[in-house]
Coordinates of C-alpha atoms in Angstrom, one line a residue:
M1 CA -0.2 0.2 0.1
T2 CA 1.1 3.4 -0.6
I3 CA 0.5 6.9 0.1
L4 CA 0.6 10.0 -2.3
K5 CA 0.7 13.3 -0.8
L6 CA 2.3 16.4 -1.0
G7 CA 3.6 15.1 -4.7
M8 CA 5.8 12.4 -2.9
L9 CA 4.8 8.3 -3.0
V10 CA 6.4 6.7 0.3
T11 CA 5.3 3.2 1.1
R12 CA 3.6 2.7 4.5
K13 CA 6.6 0.6 5.6
H14 CA 8.9 3.4 4.8
S15 CA 7.2 5.7 6.4
R16 CA 7.3 4.0 9.8
R17 CA 10.8 3.6 9.1
L18 CA 11.4 7.4 8.9
A19 CA 9.5 8.1 12.1
R20 CA 11.5 5.7 14.0
S21 CA 14.6 7.4 12.6
F22 CA 13.1 11.1 13.6
I23 CA 12.6 11.6 17.1
G24 CA 11.3 15.2 17.6
K25 CA 11.3 17.2 21.5
G26 CA 10.1 15.6 24.1
G27 CA 10.3 11.9 22.4
E28 CA 7.7 13.1 19.8
R29 CA 7.9 11.5 16.7
A30 CA 8.2 13.8 14.0
N31 CA 5.6 14.0 11.6
I32 CA 6.9 12.7 8.1
W33 CA 4.8 14.9 5.9
T34 CA 6.5 17.9 7.7
L35 CA 10.2 16.6 6.9
V36 CA 9.1 15.7 3.5
R37 CA 7.8 19.3 2.8
E38 CA 11.1 20.8 4.4
C39 CA 13.6 18.8 2.5
A40 CA 14.9 20.2 -0.7
V41 CA 15.9 16.8 -1.9
C42 CA 12.1 15.5 -1.8
Q43 CA 10.9 18.7 -3.1
T44 CA 13.3 18.9 -5.8
T45 CA 12.7 15.4 -7.4
K46 CA 9.5 13.9 -8.9
H47 CA 8.6 10.3 -8.9
E48 CA 7.1 8.7 -11.9
T49 CA 3.4 9.2 -12.7
V50 CA 3.4 6.3 -15.4
K51 CA 3.6 3.0 -15.3
S52 CA 7.0 2.0 -17.4
A53 CA 6.1 1.5 -21.1
G54 CA 8.0 -2.6 -20.9
L55 CA 10.0 -3.9 -23.8
L56 CA 9.5 -3.1 -27.3
Q57 CA 8.1 -6.0 -29.6
L58 CA 10.4 -6.6 -32.4
L59 CA 8.4 -6.5 -36.3
S60 CA 9.2 -9.4 -38.3
I61 CA 11.5 -8.4 -41.4
P62 CA 9.7 -8.5 -44.3
H63 CA 11.2 -10.8 -47.0
S64 CA 9.3 -9.4 -50.3
P65 CA 7.7 -5.7 -51.2
L66 CA 4.5 -4.3 -50.2
L67 CA 3.2 -7.3 -48.2
D68 CA 3.9 -5.7 -44.8
I69 CA 3.1 -1.7 -44.4
V70 CA 3.0 0.7 -41.9
M71 CA -0.1 2.9 -41.8
D72 CA -0.1 6.4 -39.7
F73 CA -2.3 9.5 -39.2
I74 CA -0.9 12.8 -39.2
G75 CA -2.7 15.8 -38.5
L76 CA -2.8 18.8 -40.2
P77 CA -3.8 22.4 -40.3
H78 CA -7.5 22.4 -41.8
S79 CA -7.1 23.2 -45.6
N80 CA -9.7 23.0 -48.7
G81 CA -11.7 20.0 -46.5
F82 CA -8.7 18.3 -45.1
S83 CA -6.9 17.7 -41.8
I84 CA -5.3 14.7 -41.8
I85 CA -2.9 12.3 -44.4
L86 CA -3.3 8.9 -44.3
S87 CA 0.4 7.4 -45.1
M88 CA 0.6 3.9 -46.0
I89 CA 4.6 3.0 -46.4
D90 CA 5.7 -0.3 -47.4
R91 CA 8.2 -1.6 -44.6
L92 CA 10.5 -3.2 -46.9
T93 CA 11.1 -0.4 -50.1
K94 CA 9.8 2.2 -47.9
F95 CA 7.7 3.3 -50.8
A96 CA 4.5 5.6 -49.5
H97 CA 1.1 6.3 -50.7
F98 CA -0.4 9.1 -49.3
F99 CA -4.2 10.1 -49.1
S100 CA -5.8 13.5 -47.5
L101 CA -9.0 12.8 -44.9
S102 CA -10.9 15.2 -43.2
H103 CA -11.1 14.5 -39.8
P104 CA -13.1 13.0 -37.7
S105 CA -12.8 10.0 -40.4
T106 CA -14.8 6.4 -40.1
A107 CA -12.9 3.3 -40.2
V108 CA -15.6 3.1 -43.7
K109 CA -14.0 6.1 -45.4
V110 CA -10.1 4.9 -44.5
A111 CA -11.2 1.1 -45.4
Q112 CA -12.4 2.8 -49.0
T113 CA -9.4 4.5 -49.2
F114 CA -7.0 1.8 -48.6
F115 CA -9.2 -0.3 -51.1
L116 CA -9.2 2.1 -53.8
G117 CA -5.4 3.1 -53.1
V118 CA -3.5 0.4 -52.1
F119 CA -5.3 -3.0 -52.5
K120 CA -6.3 -2.0 -55.9
L121 CA -2.9 -1.3 -57.4
H122 CA -0.9 -4.2 -54.9
G123 CA -3.6 -6.3 -53.4
M124 CA -3.9 -7.2 -49.7
P125 CA -0.5 -6.8 -47.7
K126 CA 0.4 -10.0 -45.3
S127 CA 0.2 -7.6 -42.2
I128 CA -0.5 -4.2 -41.5
V129 CA 0.8 -1.8 -38.3
F130 CA -0.7 0.7 -37.1
D131 CA 0.6 4.0 -34.5
K132 CA -1.2 4.5 -31.5
D133 CA -1.9 8.1 -31.8
P134 CA -4.8 9.5 -30.7
I135 CA -5.9 10.1 -34.3
A136 CA -5.9 6.5 -35.0
Q137 CA -7.3 4.8 -31.9
P138 CA -11.0 5.4 -32.3
I139 CA -10.3 4.4 -36.0
T140 CA -8.0 1.1 -36.0
H141 CA -10.6 -1.1 -33.8
N142 CA -13.2 -0.9 -36.4
L143 CA -10.9 -0.5 -39.6
I144 CA -9.6 -4.4 -38.7
G145 CA -12.6 -5.5 -38.8
K146 CA -13.8 -4.1 -42.3
L147 CA -10.5 -4.8 -43.9
R148 CA -11.0 -8.7 -42.8
A149 CA -14.9 -8.5 -44.2

């Protein structure tokens, strides 16, 4: 169990150890939060607020062109009714297709763009890797189902 107070992360075991170490006037135990508040090191040190990302998952090396692609959404300022560029890049040759889309874009619209711009020319890729950006998150879950259908 942890205690989060004043921007400090202290375990209960750690707080008991601190309380035993510092005894105030008249034998009273020192207030840990007062010690933390007055400690210069504690005030200048930040604790991690998010979980560590973990190990990267390596992608397999593609063996032939246009079978493994990467799709990414690039947000841009609004221009002529479009505000997103959908990039589809072959992982082996780095051959790229770029398509302009309006925001918010639906999975159906992205699937139509994929079929007209990539599938029609090169066929269905073996794997598609998506980026985990905020534009792509709502679309990619639905898009995978649309592409499989």
